[in-house]
Amino acid sequence: MSERNPEVSTTPALGTEVLAGITTFLTMSYIVVVNPAILSTPGTGMSFTGVMTATVVLSFLCTLLMGLWARIPYAVAPGMGLNAFFAFTIILGNRVPWPVALGIVFWSGVLFLALSLTPARTAIAEAIPVHVRGGAAVGIGILLTFLGFKSLGLVVANPVTLVSFGPITTQALVALAGMLGMVVLLRRKSPFAFLAGIAGITLTGVLLGWVKAPPSLVAAPDFTSVFLKLDFLGSLRLAFLPAILSIVLTDLFDSLSTFVGLAHASGLKDDRGEPLRVKEGLTVDAIATLVAGLLGTSAGTAYIESAAGIEVGGRTGRTSVVTALCFLPLLVLSPLAGMVPAYATAPVLILIGALLFRSVRTLAIETLEEAVPAFLVAVLIPLTFSITQGLLWGFLAHTALFVVCGRAREVRPMMWVLAAFSILLLVLEARG
């Protein structure tokens, strides 16, 4: 280990890593409820219990792989933003049957894995400018917030203005009160913030008679409804290529940003300041997306919530192993998770949207040729319910504006390739 990183030169005590692993688990365990709630939205046709089982198994297997093989203290689970893209854009928006959508996730994982094992990964990451990446994070944050307000009934359809503010119901008020509690806990860096908020809102619903307790709190895992139900061949259509590439690029951005941020937090950096074992970490991320399609859920990715465990002292893969083991008991708690109402998970969507929106502070938008692409990405993602559209138009706008503004030499070769692909994919989408 480099002498420039003395804080990671000594392996932490086992007890410290156990506590760190549990802390990471507590900060991200909300995904076990929120992810199946999103993917089983009425109209998708997916089973809540099946997706919950897939979420738990994916989180366990890929976090364990991150610990044992990549040997870094990062946890993996289905990504927020990508799950909304999967459910609301691919399935509901484009009317793609969910087995085909799972096939799209699988092939995204295959492509991501291929990129992770080649220099193309670095070329793509370096080619895409910071303002486009930041715009994507902001856009996904706004999209999640919109979905959260929709779940609360505070944003409703309107035939004249498309959307308008809805009635403020008692359930919405309870959820907003719960969201305030989550904010307080987040400010105090409590690992229970999201979980406690969801539990408090649900318990209030039970006490007020809005939510009925299940006859049993435990049940056998559901390995029949979505497991291995993906359509391998049906998802291999040119029309689905934009969605495949969008998942790959979004997952790549998210993973790289997470690894860079966590590496700075933990000191797991090389002499150049680059994250250690990033190739192995990205490979696990790619495997998580591939496996997600097989298990029956949306793409997996490394979680920034791993920073909570790192702050406690997690520095090695043992932290991830502990986090992975914490997921296993949740396999039998689907009845308990199923009683959580949509208005209890809505505040989580809103707050994660707000956390993503903070990326706006990193945008370098002093010039129009930088501001316009970032703006287009940020607004088109929520307005079209499509990460695909935001990224494609962002790539095109960046390339075209840098050319007309006399900055063509600053456009990296891979960016020209991405811009050309964007034109091709937009044509394919237009033809259906």
Short mmCIF file of C-alpha atoms in Angstrom, two decimals:
data_model
loop_
_atom_site.label_atom_id
_atom_site.label_comp_id
_atom_site.label_asym_id
_atom_site.label_seq_id
_atom_site.Cartn_x
_atom_site.Cartn_y
_atom_site.Cartn_z
CA MET A 1 0.00 0.00 0.00
CA SER A 2 1.20 3.45 -0.86
CA GLU A 3 2.73 5.46 1.96
CA ARG A 4 0.57 8.35 0.82
CA ASN A 5 -2.46 6.50 2.16
CA PRO A 6 -1.51 5.49 5.70
CA GLU A 7 -5.13 5.42 6.77
CA VAL A 8 -5.73 2.24 4.74
CA SER A 9 -2.37 0.59 5.34
CA THR A 10 -3.62 -1.20 8.44
CA THR A 11 -6.61 -3.52 8.33
CA PRO A 12 -9.30 -2.34 10.78
CA ALA A 13 -10.34 -4.60 13.64
CA LEU A 14 -12.98 -7.18 12.78
CA GLY A 15 -15.44 -5.62 15.22
CA THR A 16 -15.08 -2.27 13.49
CA GLU A 17 -15.78 -3.81 10.09
CA VAL A 18 -18.81 -5.71 11.42
CA LEU A 19 -20.27 -2.47 12.77
CA ALA A 20 -19.45 -0.73 9.48
CA GLY A 21 -21.17 -3.45 7.46
CA ILE A 22 -24.31 -3.27 9.60
CA THR A 23 -24.33 0.53 9.29
CA THR A 24 -24.14 0.37 5.49
CA PHE A 25 -26.97 -2.16 5.46
CA LEU A 26 -29.22 0.02 7.62
CA THR A 27 -28.69 3.07 5.39
CA MET A 28 -29.67 1.22 2.20
CA SER A 29 -32.15 -1.40 3.42
CA TYR A 30 -35.02 0.84 2.29
CA ILE A 31 -34.37 -0.44 -1.25
CA VAL A 32 -35.88 -3.81 -0.31
CA VAL A 33 -39.26 -2.08 0.04
CA VAL A 34 -38.92 0.82 -2.40
CA ASN A 35 -37.62 -1.15 -5.39
CA PRO A 36 -40.45 -3.72 -5.53
CA ALA A 37 -42.96 -0.92 -4.88
CA ILE A 38 -41.72 0.89 -8.01
CA LEU A 39 -41.39 -2.17 -10.24
CA SER A 40 -44.80 -3.57 -9.24
CA THR A 41 -46.58 -0.27 -9.97
CA PRO A 42 -50.06 -1.08 -11.37
CA GLY A 43 -49.73 -1.74 -15.08
CA THR A 44 -46.25 -3.27 -15.09
CA GLY A 45 -47.54 -6.77 -14.34
CA MET A 46 -44.65 -7.58 -12.03
CA SER A 47 -45.12 -9.27 -8.66
CA PHE A 48 -44.15 -7.34 -5.51
CA THR A 49 -43.01 -10.50 -3.72
CA GLY A 50 -41.07 -11.72 -6.74
CA VAL A 51 -39.25 -8.42 -7.19
CA MET A 52 -38.55 -8.20 -3.46
CA THR A 53 -36.98 -11.66 -3.51
CA ALA A 54 -34.92 -10.67 -6.56
CA THR A 55 -33.84 -7.44 -4.85
CA VAL A 56 -32.67 -9.26 -1.73
CA VAL A 57 -30.84 -12.00 -3.65
CA LEU A 58 -29.15 -9.50 -5.98
CA SER A 59 -28.05 -7.32 -3.06
CA PHE A 60 -26.72 -10.33 -1.17
CA LEU A 61 -24.85 -11.99 -4.04
CA CYS A 62 -23.29 -8.89 -5.60
CA THR A 63 -22.38 -7.19 -2.32
CA LEU A 64 -20.76 -10.48 -1.27
CA LEU A 65 -18.85 -10.55 -4.58
CA MET A 66 -17.77 -6.94 -4.02
CA GLY A 67 -16.34 -8.01 -0.66
CA LEU A 68 -14.75 -11.36 -1.52
CA TRP A 69 -13.43 -10.61 -5.03
CA ALA A 70 -13.18 -6.83 -5.47
CA ARG A 71 -12.22 -6.59 -1.76
CA ILE A 72 -13.64 -3.10 -1.26
CA PRO A 73 -16.26 -1.95 1.31
CA TYR A 74 -18.97 -1.03 -1.19
CA ALA A 75 -22.51 -2.45 -1.25
CA VAL A 76 -24.59 -3.22 -4.34
CA ALA A 77 -28.36 -3.17 -4.95
CA PRO A 78 -30.85 -2.16 -7.69
CA GLY A 79 -30.19 1.48 -8.50
CA MET A 80 -32.63 4.28 -7.80
CA GLY A 81 -33.39 6.10 -11.03
CA LEU A 82 -32.70 3.05 -13.13
CA ASN A 83 -35.64 1.28 -11.47
CA ALA A 84 -37.93 4.21 -12.34
CA PHE A 85 -36.60 4.18 -15.92
CA PHE A 86 -37.27 0.44 -16.09
CA ALA A 87 -40.84 0.64 -14.78
CA PHE A 88 -42.17 3.98 -16.02
CA THR A 89 -40.30 4.46 -19.29
CA ILE A 90 -39.56 1.01 -20.68
CA ILE A 91 -42.60 -0.93 -19.45
CA LEU A 92 -45.37 1.65 -18.96
CA GLY A 93 -44.18 4.36 -21.36
CA ASN A 94 -43.01 2.21 -24.26
CA ARG A 95 -45.43 -0.64 -23.49
CA VAL A 96 -42.67 -3.23 -23.40
CA PRO A 97 -43.72 -6.48 -21.65
CA TRP A 98 -41.82 -6.93 -18.41
CA PRO A 99 -40.05 -10.17 -19.51
CA VAL A 100 -38.66 -8.26 -22.51
CA ALA A 101 -37.68 -5.38 -20.22
CA LEU A 102 -35.75 -7.85 -18.05
CA GLY A 103 -34.02 -9.06 -21.21
CA ILE A 104 -33.01 -5.45 -21.94
CA VAL A 105 -31.46 -5.26 -18.47
CA PHE A 106 -29.62 -8.54 -19.06
CA TRP A 107 -28.11 -7.45 -22.38
CA SER A 108 -27.19 -4.11 -20.80
CA GLY A 109 -25.21 -6.09 -18.23
CA VAL A 110 -23.50 -8.11 -20.96
CA LEU A 111 -22.45 -4.92 -22.78
CA PHE A 112 -21.40 -3.23 -19.52
CA LEU A 113 -19.32 -6.27 -18.60
CA ALA A 114 -17.59 -6.20 -21.99
CA LEU A 115 -16.81 -2.50 -21.57
CA SER A 116 -15.57 -3.02 -18.01
CA LEU A 117 -12.97 -5.49 -19.25
CA THR A 118 -11.61 -3.22 -22.00
CA PRO A 119 -10.03 0.26 -22.27
CA ALA A 120 -13.31 1.47 -23.80
CA ARG A 121 -14.62 1.96 -20.26
CA THR A 122 -12.07 4.66 -19.56
CA ALA A 123 -12.45 6.25 -22.99
CA ILE A 124 -16.22 6.63 -22.58
CA ALA A 125 -15.94 7.91 -19.01
CA GLU A 126 -13.38 10.53 -19.97
CA ALA A 127 -15.17 11.60 -23.15
CA ILE A 128 -18.45 12.62 -21.54
CA PRO A 129 -18.10 16.11 -20.05
CA VAL A 130 -18.86 16.87 -16.43
CA HIS A 131 -21.76 19.18 -17.28
CA VAL A 132 -23.56 16.40 -19.18
CA ARG A 133 -23.02 13.92 -16.33
CA GLY A 134 -24.20 16.47 -13.79
CA GLY A 135 -27.23 17.32 -15.89
CA ALA A 136 -28.17 13.63 -15.98
CA ALA A 137 -27.99 13.36 -12.18
CA VAL A 138 -30.16 16.47 -11.80
CA GLY A 139 -32.69 15.18 -14.33
CA ILE A 140 -32.97 11.78 -12.66
CA GLY A 141 -33.42 13.55 -9.32
CA ILE A 142 -36.30 15.64 -10.68
CA LEU A 143 -37.87 12.52 -12.20
CA LEU A 144 -37.76 10.67 -8.87
CA THR A 145 -39.22 13.69 -7.10
CA PHE A 146 -42.05 13.90 -9.62
CA LEU A 147 -42.83 10.21 -9.03
CA GLY A 148 -42.79 10.79 -5.28
CA PHE A 149 -45.27 13.66 -5.48
CA LYS A 150 -47.41 11.60 -7.85
CA SER A 151 -47.50 8.74 -5.32
CA LEU A 152 -48.64 11.24 -2.67
CA GLY A 153 -51.41 12.47 -4.96
CA LEU A 154 -50.01 15.99 -4.80
CA VAL A 155 -49.35 15.99 -8.55
CA VAL A 156 -52.23 14.80 -10.72
CA ALA A 157 -53.08 14.65 -14.39
CA ASN A 158 -54.86 17.67 -15.89
CA PRO A 159 -56.36 17.69 -19.42
CA VAL A 160 -55.54 21.37 -19.89
CA THR A 161 -52.16 21.87 -18.21
CA LEU A 162 -51.03 18.20 -18.39
CA VAL A 163 -50.39 18.17 -14.64
CA SER A 164 -51.58 20.24 -11.70
CA PHE A 165 -51.43 20.27 -7.91
CA GLY A 166 -53.71 17.68 -6.35
CA PRO A 167 -55.74 17.65 -3.14
CA ILE A 168 -53.86 17.64 0.16
CA THR A 169 -55.13 14.48 1.83
CA THR A 170 -54.57 13.34 5.40
CA GLN A 171 -52.35 10.55 4.08
CA ALA A 172 -50.22 13.08 2.21
CA LEU A 173 -49.87 15.18 5.37
CA VAL A 174 -48.76 12.13 7.37
CA ALA A 175 -46.22 11.29 4.66
CA LEU A 176 -44.88 14.86 4.59
CA ALA A 177 -44.54 14.81 8.37
CA GLY A 178 -42.62 11.56 8.03
CA MET A 179 -40.41 13.19 5.42
CA LEU A 180 -39.54 15.97 7.87
CA GLY A 181 -38.48 13.30 10.33
CA MET A 182 -36.30 11.69 7.66
CA VAL A 183 -34.61 15.02 6.98
CA VAL A 184 -33.84 15.50 10.67
CA LEU A 185 -32.32 12.02 10.86
CA LEU A 186 -30.35 12.56 7.64
CA ARG A 187 -28.95 15.79 9.03
CA ARG A 188 -27.80 13.82 12.07
CA LYS A 189 -26.31 11.18 9.75
CA SER A 190 -28.50 8.47 11.22
CA PRO A 191 -28.39 5.17 9.32
CA PHE A 192 -32.06 4.67 10.22
CA ALA A 193 -33.30 7.80 8.39
CA PHE A 194 -35.21 6.27 5.48
CA LEU A 195 -36.10 3.02 7.24
CA ALA A 196 -37.44 4.80 10.33
CA GLY A 197 -39.47 7.20 8.18
CA ILE A 198 -41.08 4.41 6.17
CA ALA A 199 -41.83 2.44 9.34
CA GLY A 200 -43.28 5.49 11.12
CA ILE A 201 -45.59 6.43 8.25
CA THR A 202 -46.73 2.83 7.83
CA LEU A 203 -47.37 2.41 11.56
CA THR A 204 -49.43 5.61 11.55
CA GLY A 205 -51.45 4.16 8.68
CA VAL A 206 -52.05 1.00 10.68
CA LEU A 207 -53.18 2.95 13.77
CA LEU A 208 -55.56 5.08 11.67
CA GLY A 209 -57.02 2.04 9.92
CA TRP A 210 -55.59 2.84 6.46
CA VAL A 211 -53.26 -0.15 6.41
CA LYS A 212 -54.16 -3.71 7.35
CA ALA A 213 -51.57 -5.92 8.99
CA PRO A 214 -50.87 -9.17 7.09
CA PRO A 215 -52.02 -12.49 8.59
CA SER A 216 -48.38 -13.53 8.85
CA LEU A 217 -45.19 -11.50 9.06
CA VAL A 218 -43.08 -14.10 7.25
CA ALA A 219 -43.44 -16.15 4.08
CA ALA A 220 -41.29 -18.28 1.81
CA PRO A 221 -39.28 -16.39 -0.84
CA ASP A 222 -40.96 -16.04 -4.24
CA PHE A 223 -38.74 -17.72 -6.82
CA THR A 224 -41.54 -18.39 -9.30
CA SER A 225 -43.10 -15.14 -10.51
CA VAL A 226 -40.15 -13.24 -12.06
CA PHE A 227 -37.08 -15.45 -11.57
CA LEU A 228 -35.56 -16.47 -14.94
CA LYS A 229 -38.63 -15.12 -16.77
CA LEU A 230 -36.69 -12.74 -19.00
CA ASP A 231 -37.15 -12.86 -22.77
CA PHE A 232 -33.63 -13.28 -24.14
CA LEU A 233 -34.48 -13.19 -27.84
CA GLY A 234 -37.42 -10.78 -27.70
CA SER A 235 -35.19 -8.10 -26.20
CA LEU A 236 -32.63 -8.37 -29.03
CA ARG A 237 -34.31 -5.84 -31.30
CA LEU A 238 -32.69 -2.73 -32.74
CA ALA A 239 -35.56 -0.68 -31.32
CA PHE A 240 -34.38 -1.58 -27.81
CA LEU A 241 -30.76 -0.55 -28.41
CA PRO A 242 -31.32 3.03 -27.10
CA ALA A 243 -32.68 1.66 -23.82
CA ILE A 244 -29.80 -0.82 -23.51
CA LEU A 245 -27.21 1.88 -24.05
CA SER A 246 -28.97 4.25 -21.67
CA ILE A 247 -28.83 1.69 -18.87
CA VAL A 248 -25.16 1.00 -19.61
CA LEU A 249 -24.15 4.67 -19.69
CA THR A 250 -26.23 5.64 -16.66
CA ASP A 251 -24.87 2.68 -14.71
CA LEU A 252 -21.33 3.58 -15.79
CA PHE A 253 -21.72 7.24 -14.72
CA ASP A 254 -23.30 6.26 -11.44
CA SER A 255 -20.68 3.63 -10.66
CA LEU A 256 -17.69 5.81 -11.50
CA SER A 257 -19.09 8.73 -9.50
CA THR A 258 -19.75 6.43 -6.55
CA PHE A 259 -16.30 4.86 -6.68
CA VAL A 260 -14.58 8.23 -6.89
CA GLY A 261 -16.60 9.64 -3.99
CA LEU A 262 -16.14 6.57 -1.79
CA ALA A 263 -12.44 6.33 -2.60
CA HIS A 264 -11.95 9.89 -1.35
CA ALA A 265 -13.95 9.09 1.78
CA SER A 266 -12.04 5.91 2.57
CA GLY A 267 -8.57 6.74 1.31
CA LEU A 268 -8.69 3.76 -1.08
CA LYS A 269 -6.73 5.61 -3.76
CA ASP A 270 -3.51 5.02 -5.63
CA ASP A 271 -0.60 7.46 -5.96
CA ARG A 272 -2.43 9.30 -8.75
CA GLY A 273 -5.56 9.74 -6.65
CA GLU A 274 -7.52 7.18 -8.66
CA PRO A 275 -9.84 4.71 -6.86
CA LEU A 276 -8.18 1.40 -6.05
CA ARG A 277 -9.54 -1.77 -7.70
CA VAL A 278 -11.94 0.27 -9.82
CA LYS A 279 -11.79 -2.31 -12.62
CA GLU A 280 -12.89 -5.04 -10.25
CA GLY A 281 -15.59 -2.80 -8.79
CA LEU A 282 -17.00 -1.90 -12.21
CA THR A 283 -16.92 -5.57 -13.19
CA VAL A 284 -19.03 -6.43 -10.15
CA ASP A 285 -21.42 -3.61 -11.09
CA ALA A 286 -21.72 -5.04 -14.59
CA ILE A 287 -22.35 -8.52 -13.22
CA ALA A 288 -25.01 -7.03 -10.94
CA THR A 289 -26.88 -5.65 -13.96
CA LEU A 290 -26.58 -8.92 -15.86
CA VAL A 291 -27.74 -10.94 -12.85
CA ALA A 292 -30.58 -8.48 -12.19
CA GLY A 293 -32.18 -9.42 -15.50
CA LEU A 294 -31.95 -13.10 -14.59
CA LEU A 295 -33.34 -12.66 -11.08
CA GLY A 296 -36.20 -10.35 -12.08
CA THR A 297 -35.31 -6.79 -11.12
CA SER A 298 -33.83 -3.60 -12.55
CA ALA A 299 -30.10 -2.93 -12.95
CA GLY A 300 -27.83 -3.16 -9.93
CA THR A 301 -25.16 -0.65 -8.99
CA ALA A 302 -22.80 0.32 -6.17
CA TYR A 303 -24.50 2.41 -3.47
CA ILE A 304 -23.19 5.76 -2.27
CA GLU A 305 -24.75 4.85 1.11
CA SER A 306 -21.64 2.71 1.58
CA ALA A 307 -20.06 5.96 2.77
CA ALA A 308 -21.92 5.52 6.07
CA GLY A 309 -20.07 2.28 6.79
CA ILE A 310 -16.79 3.82 5.67
CA GLU A 311 -17.27 6.64 8.16
CA VAL A 312 -17.64 4.03 10.91
CA GLY A 313 -14.31 2.49 9.89
CA GLY A 314 -14.99 0.03 7.08
CA ARG A 315 -11.97 -0.25 4.79
CA THR A 316 -11.86 -3.78 3.37
CA GLY A 317 -14.11 -6.32 1.70
CA ARG A 318 -15.05 -7.72 5.10
CA THR A 319 -17.38 -4.76 5.50
CA SER A 320 -19.24 -5.74 2.33
CA VAL A 321 -19.43 -9.37 3.43
CA VAL A 322 -21.19 -8.32 6.63
CA THR A 323 -23.58 -6.05 4.68
CA ALA A 324 -24.39 -8.92 2.31
CA LEU A 325 -25.20 -11.30 5.17
CA CYS A 326 -27.56 -8.72 6.68
CA PHE A 327 -29.79 -8.97 3.59
CA LEU A 328 -30.48 -12.70 3.94
CA PRO A 329 -33.10 -12.54 6.75
CA LEU A 330 -35.19 -10.19 4.58
CA LEU A 331 -35.93 -13.04 2.16
CA VAL A 332 -38.81 -14.20 4.36
CA LEU A 333 -40.27 -10.78 5.28
CA SER A 334 -42.28 -10.11 2.11
CA PRO A 335 -45.67 -9.91 3.93
CA LEU A 336 -44.26 -7.23 6.25
CA ALA A 337 -42.79 -5.31 3.34
CA GLY A 338 -45.96 -5.71 1.28
CA MET A 339 -48.06 -3.82 3.82
CA VAL A 340 -46.02 -0.63 3.25
CA PRO A 341 -48.28 1.80 1.32
CA ALA A 342 -47.10 3.88 -1.63
CA TYR A 343 -47.40 7.12 0.33
CA ALA A 344 -44.86 5.76 2.86
CA THR A 345 -42.16 5.23 0.22
CA ALA A 346 -42.93 8.45 -1.69
CA PRO A 347 -40.88 10.67 0.71
CA VAL A 348 -37.83 8.49 0.01
CA LEU A 349 -38.18 9.18 -3.71
CA ILE A 350 -38.47 12.90 -3.07
CA LEU A 351 -35.46 13.06 -0.76
CA ILE A 352 -33.25 10.93 -3.01
CA GLY A 353 -34.30 13.25 -5.82
CA ALA A 354 -33.18 16.20 -3.71
CA LEU A 355 -29.85 14.52 -2.96
CA LEU A 356 -29.28 13.94 -6.67
CA PHE A 357 -30.28 17.52 -7.44
CA ARG A 358 -27.28 18.68 -5.43
CA SER A 359 -25.19 17.71 -8.47
CA VAL A 360 -26.20 21.08 -9.91
CA ARG A 361 -23.46 22.67 -7.82
CA THR A 362 -20.82 20.74 -9.80
CA LEU A 363 -22.00 21.97 -13.20
CA ALA A 364 -19.49 24.04 -15.16
CA ILE A 365 -21.99 26.11 -17.13
CA GLU A 366 -20.32 29.49 -17.50
CA THR A 367 -20.69 29.34 -21.30
CA LEU A 368 -23.78 28.61 -23.40
CA GLU A 369 -22.14 25.64 -25.11
CA GLU A 370 -21.82 24.07 -21.67
CA ALA A 371 -25.10 25.29 -20.16
CA VAL A 372 -27.42 24.24 -22.98
CA PRO A 373 -26.44 20.53 -23.10
CA ALA A 374 -26.61 20.28 -19.30
CA PHE A 375 -30.00 21.99 -19.31
CA LEU A 376 -31.38 19.75 -22.07
CA VAL A 377 -30.31 16.59 -20.26
CA ALA A 378 -31.74 17.82 -16.95
CA VAL A 379 -35.16 18.81 -18.33
CA LEU A 380 -35.70 16.13 -20.97
CA ILE A 381 -35.25 13.24 -18.54
CA PRO A 382 -38.26 14.23 -16.38
CA LEU A 383 -40.31 15.76 -19.21
CA THR A 384 -40.04 12.65 -21.40
CA PHE A 385 -39.75 10.13 -18.54
CA SER A 386 -36.69 8.87 -20.38
CA ILE A 387 -33.03 8.85 -19.42
CA THR A 388 -32.42 7.82 -23.03
CA GLN A 389 -33.79 11.02 -24.54
CA GLY A 390 -31.93 13.20 -22.08
CA LEU A 391 -28.57 11.59 -22.76
CA LEU A 392 -28.92 11.36 -26.54
CA TRP A 393 -29.89 15.02 -26.95
CA GLY A 394 -27.24 16.03 -24.44
CA PHE A 395 -24.51 14.27 -26.43
CA LEU A 396 -25.71 15.84 -29.67
CA ALA A 397 -26.06 19.33 -28.21
CA HIS A 398 -22.60 19.22 -26.62
CA THR A 399 -20.90 18.14 -29.84
CA ALA A 400 -22.82 20.50 -32.13
CA LEU A 401 -22.43 23.56 -29.89
CA PHE A 402 -18.73 23.02 -29.32
CA VAL A 403 -18.29 22.84 -33.10
CA VAL A 404 -20.21 26.04 -33.90
CA CYS A 405 -18.52 27.86 -31.02
CA GLY A 406 -15.06 27.05 -32.33
CA ARG A 407 -14.19 24.46 -29.69
CA ALA A 408 -14.29 21.36 -31.88
CA ARG A 409 -10.76 20.36 -30.84
CA GLU A 410 -11.98 19.99 -27.25
CA VAL A 411 -14.46 17.28 -28.25
CA ARG A 412 -12.83 13.93 -27.51
CA PRO A 413 -12.82 11.23 -30.23
CA MET A 414 -15.13 8.96 -28.23
CA MET A 415 -17.61 11.84 -27.91
CA TRP A 416 -17.83 12.01 -31.71
CA VAL A 417 -18.64 8.31 -31.69
CA LEU A 418 -21.32 8.80 -29.04
CA ALA A 419 -22.83 11.70 -30.99
CA ALA A 420 -22.97 9.57 -34.14
CA PHE A 421 -24.57 6.76 -32.15
CA SER A 422 -27.08 9.25 -30.77
CA ILE A 423 -28.23 10.18 -34.27
CA LEU A 424 -28.51 6.50 -35.21
CA LEU A 425 -30.47 5.64 -32.05
CA LEU A 426 -32.85 8.58 -32.46
CA VAL A 427 -33.57 7.43 -36.02
CA LEU A 428 -34.19 3.89 -34.82
CA GLU A 429 -36.52 5.15 -32.08
CA ALA A 430 -38.44 7.31 -34.57
CA ARG A 431 -39.02 4.27 -36.79
CA GLY A 432 -40.23 2.25 -33.80
#
